[in-house]
mmCIF file of C-alpha atoms in Angstrom:
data_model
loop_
_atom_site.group_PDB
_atom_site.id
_atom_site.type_symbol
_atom_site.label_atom_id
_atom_site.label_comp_id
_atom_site.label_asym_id
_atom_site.label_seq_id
_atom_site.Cartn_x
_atom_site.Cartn_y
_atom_site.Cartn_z
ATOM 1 C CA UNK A 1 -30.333 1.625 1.477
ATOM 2 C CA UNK A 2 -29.459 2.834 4.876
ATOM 3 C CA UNK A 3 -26.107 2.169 6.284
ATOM 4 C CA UNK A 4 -25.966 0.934 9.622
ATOM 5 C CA UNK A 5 -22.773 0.679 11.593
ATOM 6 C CA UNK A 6 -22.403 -2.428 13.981
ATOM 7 C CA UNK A 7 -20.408 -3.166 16.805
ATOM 8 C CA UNK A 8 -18.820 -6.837 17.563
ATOM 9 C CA UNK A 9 -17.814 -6.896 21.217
ATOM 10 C CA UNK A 10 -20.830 -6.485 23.564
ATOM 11 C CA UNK A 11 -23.505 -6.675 20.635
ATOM 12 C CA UNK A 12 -22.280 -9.246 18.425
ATOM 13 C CA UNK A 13 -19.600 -11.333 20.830
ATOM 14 C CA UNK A 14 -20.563 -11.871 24.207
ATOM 15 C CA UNK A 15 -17.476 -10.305 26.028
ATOM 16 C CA UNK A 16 -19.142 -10.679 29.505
ATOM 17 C CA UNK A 17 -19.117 -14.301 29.411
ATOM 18 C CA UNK A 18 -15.739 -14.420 27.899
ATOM 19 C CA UNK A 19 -14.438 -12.624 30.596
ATOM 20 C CA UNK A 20 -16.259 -13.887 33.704
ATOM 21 C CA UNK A 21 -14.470 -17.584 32.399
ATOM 22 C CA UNK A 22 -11.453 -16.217 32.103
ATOM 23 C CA UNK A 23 -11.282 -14.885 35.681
ATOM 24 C CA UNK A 24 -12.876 -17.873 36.498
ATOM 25 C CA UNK A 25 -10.245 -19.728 35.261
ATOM 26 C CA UNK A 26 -7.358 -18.008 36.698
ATOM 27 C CA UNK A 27 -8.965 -17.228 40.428
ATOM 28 C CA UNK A 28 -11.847 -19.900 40.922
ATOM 29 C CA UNK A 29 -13.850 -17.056 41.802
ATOM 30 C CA UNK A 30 -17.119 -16.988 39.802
ATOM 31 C CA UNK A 31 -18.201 -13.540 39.111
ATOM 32 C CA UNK A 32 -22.225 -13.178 39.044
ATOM 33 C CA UNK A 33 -23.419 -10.772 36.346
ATOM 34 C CA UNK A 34 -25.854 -9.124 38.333
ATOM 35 C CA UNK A 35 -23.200 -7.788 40.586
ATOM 36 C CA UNK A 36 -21.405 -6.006 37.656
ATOM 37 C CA UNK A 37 -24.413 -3.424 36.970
ATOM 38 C CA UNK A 38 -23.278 -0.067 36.274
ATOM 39 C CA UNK A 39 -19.530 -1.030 36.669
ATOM 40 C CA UNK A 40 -17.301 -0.354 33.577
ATOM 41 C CA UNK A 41 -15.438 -3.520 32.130
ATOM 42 C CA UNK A 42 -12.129 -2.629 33.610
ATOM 43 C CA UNK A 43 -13.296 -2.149 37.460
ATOM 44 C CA UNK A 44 -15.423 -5.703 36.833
ATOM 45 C CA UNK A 45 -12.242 -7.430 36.227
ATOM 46 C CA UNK A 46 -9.328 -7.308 37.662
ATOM 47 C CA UNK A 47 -7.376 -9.301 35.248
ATOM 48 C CA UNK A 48 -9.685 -7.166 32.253
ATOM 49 C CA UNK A 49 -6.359 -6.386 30.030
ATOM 50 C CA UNK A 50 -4.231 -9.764 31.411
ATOM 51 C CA UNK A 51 -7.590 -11.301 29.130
ATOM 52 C CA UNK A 52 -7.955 -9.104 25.892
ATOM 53 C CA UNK A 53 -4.388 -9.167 25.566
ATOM 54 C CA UNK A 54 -4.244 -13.045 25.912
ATOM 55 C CA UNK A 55 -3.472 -14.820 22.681
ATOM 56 C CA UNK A 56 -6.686 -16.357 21.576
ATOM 57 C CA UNK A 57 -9.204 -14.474 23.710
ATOM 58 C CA UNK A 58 -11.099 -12.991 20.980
ATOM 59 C CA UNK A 59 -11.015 -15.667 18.388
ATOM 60 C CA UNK A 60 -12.746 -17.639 20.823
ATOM 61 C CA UNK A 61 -15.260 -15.025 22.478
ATOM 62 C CA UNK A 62 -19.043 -17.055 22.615
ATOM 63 C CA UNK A 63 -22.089 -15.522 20.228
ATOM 64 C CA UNK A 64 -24.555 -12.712 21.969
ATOM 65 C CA UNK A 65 -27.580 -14.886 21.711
ATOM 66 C CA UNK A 66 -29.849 -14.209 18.212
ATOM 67 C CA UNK A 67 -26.858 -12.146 16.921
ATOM 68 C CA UNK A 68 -26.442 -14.292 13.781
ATOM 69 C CA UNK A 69 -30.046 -14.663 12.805
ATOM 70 C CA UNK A 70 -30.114 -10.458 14.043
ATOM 71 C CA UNK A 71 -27.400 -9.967 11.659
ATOM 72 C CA UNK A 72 -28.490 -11.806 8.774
ATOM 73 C CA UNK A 73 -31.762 -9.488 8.963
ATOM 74 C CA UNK A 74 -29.624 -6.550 9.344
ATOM 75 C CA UNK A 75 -27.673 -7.231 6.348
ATOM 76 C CA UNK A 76 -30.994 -8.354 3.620
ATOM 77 C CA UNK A 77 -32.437 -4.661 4.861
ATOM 78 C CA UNK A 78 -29.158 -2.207 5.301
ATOM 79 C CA UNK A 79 -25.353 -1.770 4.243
ATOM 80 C CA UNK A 80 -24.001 -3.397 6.719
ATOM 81 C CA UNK A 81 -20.994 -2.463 8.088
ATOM 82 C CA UNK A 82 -19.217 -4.049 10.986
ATOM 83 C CA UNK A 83 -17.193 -1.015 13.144
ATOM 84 C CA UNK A 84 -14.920 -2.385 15.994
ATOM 85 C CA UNK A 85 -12.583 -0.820 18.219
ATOM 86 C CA UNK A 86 -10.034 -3.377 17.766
ATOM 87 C CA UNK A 87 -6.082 -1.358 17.510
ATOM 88 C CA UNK A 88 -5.766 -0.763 20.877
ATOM 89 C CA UNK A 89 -5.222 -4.733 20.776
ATOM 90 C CA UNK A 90 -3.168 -5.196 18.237
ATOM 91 C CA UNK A 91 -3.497 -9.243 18.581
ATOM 92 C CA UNK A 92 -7.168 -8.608 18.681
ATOM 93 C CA UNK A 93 -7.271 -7.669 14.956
ATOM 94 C CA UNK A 94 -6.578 -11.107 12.736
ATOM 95 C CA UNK A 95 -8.080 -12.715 15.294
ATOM 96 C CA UNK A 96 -11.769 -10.279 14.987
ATOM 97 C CA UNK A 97 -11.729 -11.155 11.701
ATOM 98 C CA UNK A 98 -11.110 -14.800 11.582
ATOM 99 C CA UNK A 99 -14.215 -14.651 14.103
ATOM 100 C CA UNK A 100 -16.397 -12.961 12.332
ATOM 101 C CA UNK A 101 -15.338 -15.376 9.072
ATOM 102 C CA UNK A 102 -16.483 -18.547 10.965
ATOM 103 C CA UNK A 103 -19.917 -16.696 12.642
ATOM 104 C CA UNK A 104 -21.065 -14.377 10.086
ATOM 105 C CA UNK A 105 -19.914 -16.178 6.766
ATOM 106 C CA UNK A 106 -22.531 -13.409 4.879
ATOM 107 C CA UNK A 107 -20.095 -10.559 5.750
ATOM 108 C CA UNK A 108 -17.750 -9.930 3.655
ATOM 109 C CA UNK A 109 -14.326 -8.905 4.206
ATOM 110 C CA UNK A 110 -15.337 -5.224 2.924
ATOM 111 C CA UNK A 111 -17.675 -4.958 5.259
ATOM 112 C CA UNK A 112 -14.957 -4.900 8.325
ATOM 113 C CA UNK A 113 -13.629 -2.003 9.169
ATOM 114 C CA UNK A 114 -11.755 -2.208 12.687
ATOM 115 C CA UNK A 115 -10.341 1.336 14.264
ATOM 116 C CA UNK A 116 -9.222 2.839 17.433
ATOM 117 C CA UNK A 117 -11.878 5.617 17.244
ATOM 118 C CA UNK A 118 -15.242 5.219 15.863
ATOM 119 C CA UNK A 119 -15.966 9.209 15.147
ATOM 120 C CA UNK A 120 -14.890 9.057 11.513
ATOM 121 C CA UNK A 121 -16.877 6.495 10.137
ATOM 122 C CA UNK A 122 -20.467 7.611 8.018
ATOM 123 C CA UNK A 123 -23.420 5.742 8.514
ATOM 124 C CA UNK A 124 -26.746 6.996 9.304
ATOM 125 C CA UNK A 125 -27.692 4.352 12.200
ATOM 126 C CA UNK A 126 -25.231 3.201 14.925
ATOM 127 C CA UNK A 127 -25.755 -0.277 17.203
ATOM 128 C CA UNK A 128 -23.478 -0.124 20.027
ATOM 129 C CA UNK A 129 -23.122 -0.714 23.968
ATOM 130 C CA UNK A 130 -20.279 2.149 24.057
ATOM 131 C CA UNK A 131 -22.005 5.546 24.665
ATOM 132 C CA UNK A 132 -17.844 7.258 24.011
ATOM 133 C CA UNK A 133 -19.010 5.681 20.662
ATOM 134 C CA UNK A 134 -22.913 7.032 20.523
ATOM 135 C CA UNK A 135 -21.721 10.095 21.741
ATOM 136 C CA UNK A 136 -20.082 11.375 18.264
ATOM 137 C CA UNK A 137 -22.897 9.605 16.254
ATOM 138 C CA UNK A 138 -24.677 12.139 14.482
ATOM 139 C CA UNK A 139 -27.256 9.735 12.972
ATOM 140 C CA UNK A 140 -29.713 7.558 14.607
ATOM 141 C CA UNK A 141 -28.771 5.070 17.956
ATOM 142 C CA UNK A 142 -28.976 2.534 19.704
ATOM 143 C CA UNK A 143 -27.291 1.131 22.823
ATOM 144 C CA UNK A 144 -27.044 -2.695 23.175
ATOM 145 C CA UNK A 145 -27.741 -3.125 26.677
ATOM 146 C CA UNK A 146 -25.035 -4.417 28.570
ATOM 147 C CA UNK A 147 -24.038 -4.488 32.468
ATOM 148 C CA UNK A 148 -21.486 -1.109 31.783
ATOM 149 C CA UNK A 149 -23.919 0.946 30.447
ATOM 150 C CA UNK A 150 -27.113 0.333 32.540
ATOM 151 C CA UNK A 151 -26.751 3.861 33.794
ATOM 152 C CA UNK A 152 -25.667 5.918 30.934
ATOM 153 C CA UNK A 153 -27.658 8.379 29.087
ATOM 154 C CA UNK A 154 -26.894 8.826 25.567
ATOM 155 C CA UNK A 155 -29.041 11.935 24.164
ATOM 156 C CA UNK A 156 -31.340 10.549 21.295
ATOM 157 C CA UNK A 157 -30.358 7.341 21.434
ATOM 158 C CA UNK A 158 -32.521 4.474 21.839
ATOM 159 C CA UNK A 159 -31.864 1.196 24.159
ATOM 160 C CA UNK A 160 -32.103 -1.845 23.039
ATOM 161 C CA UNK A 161 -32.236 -5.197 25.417
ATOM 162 C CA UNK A 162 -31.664 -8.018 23.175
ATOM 163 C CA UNK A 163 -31.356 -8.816 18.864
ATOM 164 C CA UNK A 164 -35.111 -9.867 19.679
ATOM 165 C CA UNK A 165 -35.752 -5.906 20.599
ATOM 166 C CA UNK A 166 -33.197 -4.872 17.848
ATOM 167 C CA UNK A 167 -35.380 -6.639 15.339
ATOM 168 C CA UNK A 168 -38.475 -5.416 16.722
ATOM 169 C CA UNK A 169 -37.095 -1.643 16.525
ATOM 170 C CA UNK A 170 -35.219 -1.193 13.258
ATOM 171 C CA UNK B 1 -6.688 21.013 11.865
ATOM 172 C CA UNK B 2 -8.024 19.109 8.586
ATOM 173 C CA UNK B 3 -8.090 15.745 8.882
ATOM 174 C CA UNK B 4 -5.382 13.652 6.177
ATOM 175 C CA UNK B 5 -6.350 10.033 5.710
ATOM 176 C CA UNK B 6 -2.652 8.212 4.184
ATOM 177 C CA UNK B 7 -2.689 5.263 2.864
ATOM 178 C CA UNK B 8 -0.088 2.615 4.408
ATOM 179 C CA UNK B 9 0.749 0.282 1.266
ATOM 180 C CA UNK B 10 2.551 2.414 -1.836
ATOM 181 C CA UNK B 11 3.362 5.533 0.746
ATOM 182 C CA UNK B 12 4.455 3.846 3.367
ATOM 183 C CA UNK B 13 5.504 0.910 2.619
ATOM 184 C CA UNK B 14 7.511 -0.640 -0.321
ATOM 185 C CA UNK B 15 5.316 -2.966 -1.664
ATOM 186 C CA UNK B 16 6.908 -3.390 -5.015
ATOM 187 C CA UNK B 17 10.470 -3.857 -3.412
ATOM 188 C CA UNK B 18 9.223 -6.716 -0.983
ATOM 189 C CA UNK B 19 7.068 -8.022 -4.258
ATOM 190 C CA UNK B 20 10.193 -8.218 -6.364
ATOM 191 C CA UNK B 21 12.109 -9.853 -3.468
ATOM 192 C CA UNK B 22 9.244 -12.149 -3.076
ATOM 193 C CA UNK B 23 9.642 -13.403 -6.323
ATOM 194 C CA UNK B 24 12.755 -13.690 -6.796
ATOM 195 C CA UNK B 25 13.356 -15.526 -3.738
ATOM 196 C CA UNK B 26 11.249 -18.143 -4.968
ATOM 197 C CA UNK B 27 11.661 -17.812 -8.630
ATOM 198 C CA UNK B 28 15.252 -16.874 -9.120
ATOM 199 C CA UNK B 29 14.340 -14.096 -11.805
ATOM 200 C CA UNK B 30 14.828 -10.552 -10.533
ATOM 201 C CA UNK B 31 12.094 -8.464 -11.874
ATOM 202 C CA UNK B 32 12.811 -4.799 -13.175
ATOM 203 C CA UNK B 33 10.477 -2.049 -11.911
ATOM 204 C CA UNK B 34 11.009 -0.630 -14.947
ATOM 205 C CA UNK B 35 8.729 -2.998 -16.817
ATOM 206 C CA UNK B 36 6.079 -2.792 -14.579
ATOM 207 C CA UNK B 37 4.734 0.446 -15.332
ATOM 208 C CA UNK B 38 1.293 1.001 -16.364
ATOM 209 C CA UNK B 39 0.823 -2.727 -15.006
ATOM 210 C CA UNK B 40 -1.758 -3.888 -11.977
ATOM 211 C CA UNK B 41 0.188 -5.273 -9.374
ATOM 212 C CA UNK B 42 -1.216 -8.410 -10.175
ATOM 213 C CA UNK B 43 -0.465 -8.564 -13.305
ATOM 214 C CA UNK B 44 3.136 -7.479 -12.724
ATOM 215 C CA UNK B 45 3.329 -10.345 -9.855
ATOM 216 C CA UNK B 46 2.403 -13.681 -10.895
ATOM 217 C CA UNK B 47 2.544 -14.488 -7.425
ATOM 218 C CA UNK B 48 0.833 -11.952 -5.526
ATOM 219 C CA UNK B 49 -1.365 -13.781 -4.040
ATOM 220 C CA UNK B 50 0.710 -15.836 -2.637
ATOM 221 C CA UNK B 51 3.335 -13.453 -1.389
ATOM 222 C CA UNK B 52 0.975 -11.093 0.344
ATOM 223 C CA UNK B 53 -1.096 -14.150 2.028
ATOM 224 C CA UNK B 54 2.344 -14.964 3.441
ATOM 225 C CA UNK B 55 3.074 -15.259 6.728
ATOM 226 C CA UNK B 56 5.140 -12.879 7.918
ATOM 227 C CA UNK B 57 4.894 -10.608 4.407
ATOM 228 C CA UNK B 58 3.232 -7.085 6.256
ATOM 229 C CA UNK B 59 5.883 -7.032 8.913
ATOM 230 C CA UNK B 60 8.829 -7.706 6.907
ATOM 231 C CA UNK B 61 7.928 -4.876 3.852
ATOM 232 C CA UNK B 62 11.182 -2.031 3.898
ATOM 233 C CA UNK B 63 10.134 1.697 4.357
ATOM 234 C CA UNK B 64 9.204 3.825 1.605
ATOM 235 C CA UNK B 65 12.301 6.593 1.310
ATOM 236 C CA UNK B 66 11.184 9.921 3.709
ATOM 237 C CA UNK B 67 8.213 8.126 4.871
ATOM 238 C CA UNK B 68 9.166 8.578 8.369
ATOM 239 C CA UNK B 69 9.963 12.361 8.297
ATOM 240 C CA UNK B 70 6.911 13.512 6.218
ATOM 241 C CA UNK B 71 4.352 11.074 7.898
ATOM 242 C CA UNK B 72 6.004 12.983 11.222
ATOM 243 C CA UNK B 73 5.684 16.334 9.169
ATOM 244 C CA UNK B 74 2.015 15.730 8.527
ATOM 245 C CA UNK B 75 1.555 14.367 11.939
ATOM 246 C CA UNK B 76 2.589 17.750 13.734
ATOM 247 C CA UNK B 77 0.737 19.969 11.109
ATOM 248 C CA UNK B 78 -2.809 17.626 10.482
ATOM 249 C CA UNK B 79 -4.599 15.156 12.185
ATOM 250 C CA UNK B 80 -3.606 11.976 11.075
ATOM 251 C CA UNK B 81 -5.552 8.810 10.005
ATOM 252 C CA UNK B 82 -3.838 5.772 8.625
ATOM 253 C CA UNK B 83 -6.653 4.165 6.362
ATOM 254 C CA UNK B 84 -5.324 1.018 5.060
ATOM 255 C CA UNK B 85 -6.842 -1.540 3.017
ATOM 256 C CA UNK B 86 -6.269 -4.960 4.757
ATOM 257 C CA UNK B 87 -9.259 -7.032 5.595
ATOM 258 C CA UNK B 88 -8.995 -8.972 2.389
ATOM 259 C CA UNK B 89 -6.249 -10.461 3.821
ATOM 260 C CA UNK B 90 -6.203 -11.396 7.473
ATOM 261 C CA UNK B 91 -3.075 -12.188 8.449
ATOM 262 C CA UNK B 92 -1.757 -8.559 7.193
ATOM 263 C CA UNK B 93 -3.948 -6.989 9.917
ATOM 264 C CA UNK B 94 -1.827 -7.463 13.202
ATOM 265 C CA UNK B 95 0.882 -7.561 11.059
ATOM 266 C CA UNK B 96 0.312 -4.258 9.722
ATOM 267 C CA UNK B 97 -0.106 -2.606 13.090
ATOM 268 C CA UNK B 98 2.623 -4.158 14.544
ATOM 269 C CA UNK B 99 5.355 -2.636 11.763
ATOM 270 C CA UNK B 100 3.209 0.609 12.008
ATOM 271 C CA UNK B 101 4.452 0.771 16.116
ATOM 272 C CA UNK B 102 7.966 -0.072 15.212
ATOM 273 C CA UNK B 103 8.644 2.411 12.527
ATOM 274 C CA UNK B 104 6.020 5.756 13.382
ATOM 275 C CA UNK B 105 5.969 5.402 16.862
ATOM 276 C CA UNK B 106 4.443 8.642 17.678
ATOM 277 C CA UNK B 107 0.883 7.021 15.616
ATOM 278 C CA UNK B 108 -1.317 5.884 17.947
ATOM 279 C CA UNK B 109 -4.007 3.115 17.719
ATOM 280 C CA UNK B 110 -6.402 6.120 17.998
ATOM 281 C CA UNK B 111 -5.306 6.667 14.457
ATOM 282 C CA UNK B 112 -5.228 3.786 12.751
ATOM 283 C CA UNK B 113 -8.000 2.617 10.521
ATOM 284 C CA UNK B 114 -8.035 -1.123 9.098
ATOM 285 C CA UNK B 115 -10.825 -1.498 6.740
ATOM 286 C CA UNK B 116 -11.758 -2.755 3.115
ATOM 287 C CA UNK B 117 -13.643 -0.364 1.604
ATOM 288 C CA UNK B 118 -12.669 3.087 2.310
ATOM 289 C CA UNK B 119 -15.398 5.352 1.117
ATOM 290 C CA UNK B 120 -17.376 5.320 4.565
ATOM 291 C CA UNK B 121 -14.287 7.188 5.917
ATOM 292 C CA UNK B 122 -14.082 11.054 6.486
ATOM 293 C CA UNK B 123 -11.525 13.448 6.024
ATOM 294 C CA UNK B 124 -10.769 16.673 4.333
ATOM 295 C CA UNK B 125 -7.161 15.543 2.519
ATOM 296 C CA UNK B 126 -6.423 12.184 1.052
ATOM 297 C CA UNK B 127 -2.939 10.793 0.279
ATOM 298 C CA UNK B 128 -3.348 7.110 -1.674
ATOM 299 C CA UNK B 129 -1.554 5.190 -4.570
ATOM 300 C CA UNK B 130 -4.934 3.928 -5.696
ATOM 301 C CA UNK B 131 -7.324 5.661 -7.764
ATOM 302 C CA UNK B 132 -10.051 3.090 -6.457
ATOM 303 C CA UNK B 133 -10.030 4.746 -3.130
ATOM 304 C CA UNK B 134 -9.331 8.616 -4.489
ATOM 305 C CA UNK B 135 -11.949 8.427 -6.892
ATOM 306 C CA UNK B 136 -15.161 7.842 -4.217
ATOM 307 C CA UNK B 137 -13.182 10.489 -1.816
ATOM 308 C CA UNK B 138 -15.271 13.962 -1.952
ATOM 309 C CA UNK B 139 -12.042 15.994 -0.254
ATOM 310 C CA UNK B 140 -8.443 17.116 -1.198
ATOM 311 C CA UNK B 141 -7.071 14.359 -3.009
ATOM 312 C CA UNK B 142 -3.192 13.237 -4.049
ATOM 313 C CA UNK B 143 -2.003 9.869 -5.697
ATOM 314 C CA UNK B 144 1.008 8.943 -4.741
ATOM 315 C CA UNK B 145 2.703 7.897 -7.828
ATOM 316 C CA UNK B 146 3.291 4.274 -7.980
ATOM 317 C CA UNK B 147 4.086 1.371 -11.416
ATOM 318 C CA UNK B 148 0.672 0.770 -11.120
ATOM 319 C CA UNK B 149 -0.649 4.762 -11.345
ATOM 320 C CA UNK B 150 1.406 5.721 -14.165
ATOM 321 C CA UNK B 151 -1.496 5.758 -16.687
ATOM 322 C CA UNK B 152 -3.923 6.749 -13.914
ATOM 323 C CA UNK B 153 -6.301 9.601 -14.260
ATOM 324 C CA UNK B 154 -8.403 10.771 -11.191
ATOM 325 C CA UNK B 155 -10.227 14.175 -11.368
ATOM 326 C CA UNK B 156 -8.986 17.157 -9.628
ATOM 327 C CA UNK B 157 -5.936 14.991 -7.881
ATOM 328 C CA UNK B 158 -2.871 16.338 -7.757
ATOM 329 C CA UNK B 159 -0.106 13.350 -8.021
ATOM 330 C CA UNK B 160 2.698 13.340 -5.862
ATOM 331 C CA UNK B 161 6.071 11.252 -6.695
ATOM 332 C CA UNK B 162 7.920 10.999 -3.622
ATOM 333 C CA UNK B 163 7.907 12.129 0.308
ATOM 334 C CA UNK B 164 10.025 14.934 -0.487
ATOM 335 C CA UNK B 165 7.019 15.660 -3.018
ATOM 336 C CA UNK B 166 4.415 15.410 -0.339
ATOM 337 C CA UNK B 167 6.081 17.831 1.996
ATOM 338 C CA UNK B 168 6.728 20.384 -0.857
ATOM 339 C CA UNK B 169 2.596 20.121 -1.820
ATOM 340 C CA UNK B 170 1.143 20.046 1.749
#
């Protein structure tokens, strides 16, 4: 069986949303998606770290939609494991797991690994949205598409739109 | 520079010391380390479970003697991963990062690895108490000697028995 490495925020946990209520609720200001295209994370919100460093922000992040029914496939067909760049955060970490406990109850706690650097974890397929993650893949990938990386090119490494397309292509 | 996954738990950290002070906070009976050699740590612990789902238990656990010099020592001569075993218990992961930022400050979060199954992890050297993780690791491998080890036989691993050890082997 293949072992397929999968990324939480921006493919499983819909960090866009997350943040676009959190600046919401701090500024009023609504933030359209559309005008975020091609803009990392960090120039799309101001308050970006003031939010991931907030107590509760990612035990409470929303679902990418078809990401549990995506996974479920994922994990009847591969070794799953779940790869997150979680340490920089270090409140981040209980709090990734305890999400992924309530969402993905089929995941089991040795299939979590959470890191600061992705580059020394084997697998031969890689779903992410982070091409400083692709980049040092050597096996086969795929970007989740999300606003930051609308223009980046990954070498080899195919896009994927939606779990609907991520079904459809592994 | 090779990289040298160490373990955090049993070569960092004094698990058996905080264990015995577990118990014996709650059970009055002081427990020799003697008379736990050759013994799992859950069979030397009848509350281990309960100790190390504890609140409070990963932040609180004393330093292993010369950690602090030889992790520095290995840090300035290798490339350092910390690969520690933690998912299986949730609350130990921000814990565990936390006490790893007060006590080896010059460790990243670019180095730290929280996982639960540590054979998908690469690196050329090894340092670990448990023969569970050595045994399914293909490089250079040493087993920190632990109660728990004593009767432990991995192939071609050398065993180490203190920091002072480490530092005369590496």
């Amino acid at each position: 069986m293949k072992q397929i490495l999968v990324d939480m925020d921006g493919v499983l946990a819909d960090v866009y949303q997350h943040l676009i209520q959190y600046e919401y609720r701090r500024t009023g200001q609504l933030i359209n998606i559309d005008d975020l295209q091609g803009k990392t994370e960090e120039d799309a919100f101001p308050d970006f770290r003031l939010s991931v460093n907030s107590k509760g922000f990612f035990r409470t992040i929303p679902l990418i939609e078809g990401s549990q029914e995506g996974l479920r496939y994922l994990n009847d067909n591969y070794k799953v494991l779940i790869v997150s760049s979680a340490t920089e955060f270090p409140l981040s970490l209980t709090e990734k797991e305890e999400w992924l406990m309530e969402y993905f109850p089929f995941i089991s706690w040795k299939q979590m690994i959470f890191c600061g650097d992705k580059s020394s974890i084997r697998g031969d397929i890689m779903l992410d949205d982070h091409p400083k993650n692709l980049n040092y893949f050597s096996g086969e990938r795929y970007m989740f598409a999300q606003p930051h990386n609308l223009n980046s090119v990954v070498e080899n490494c195919k896009r994927v739109q939606s779990w609907e397309d991520v079904l459809r292509q592994l």
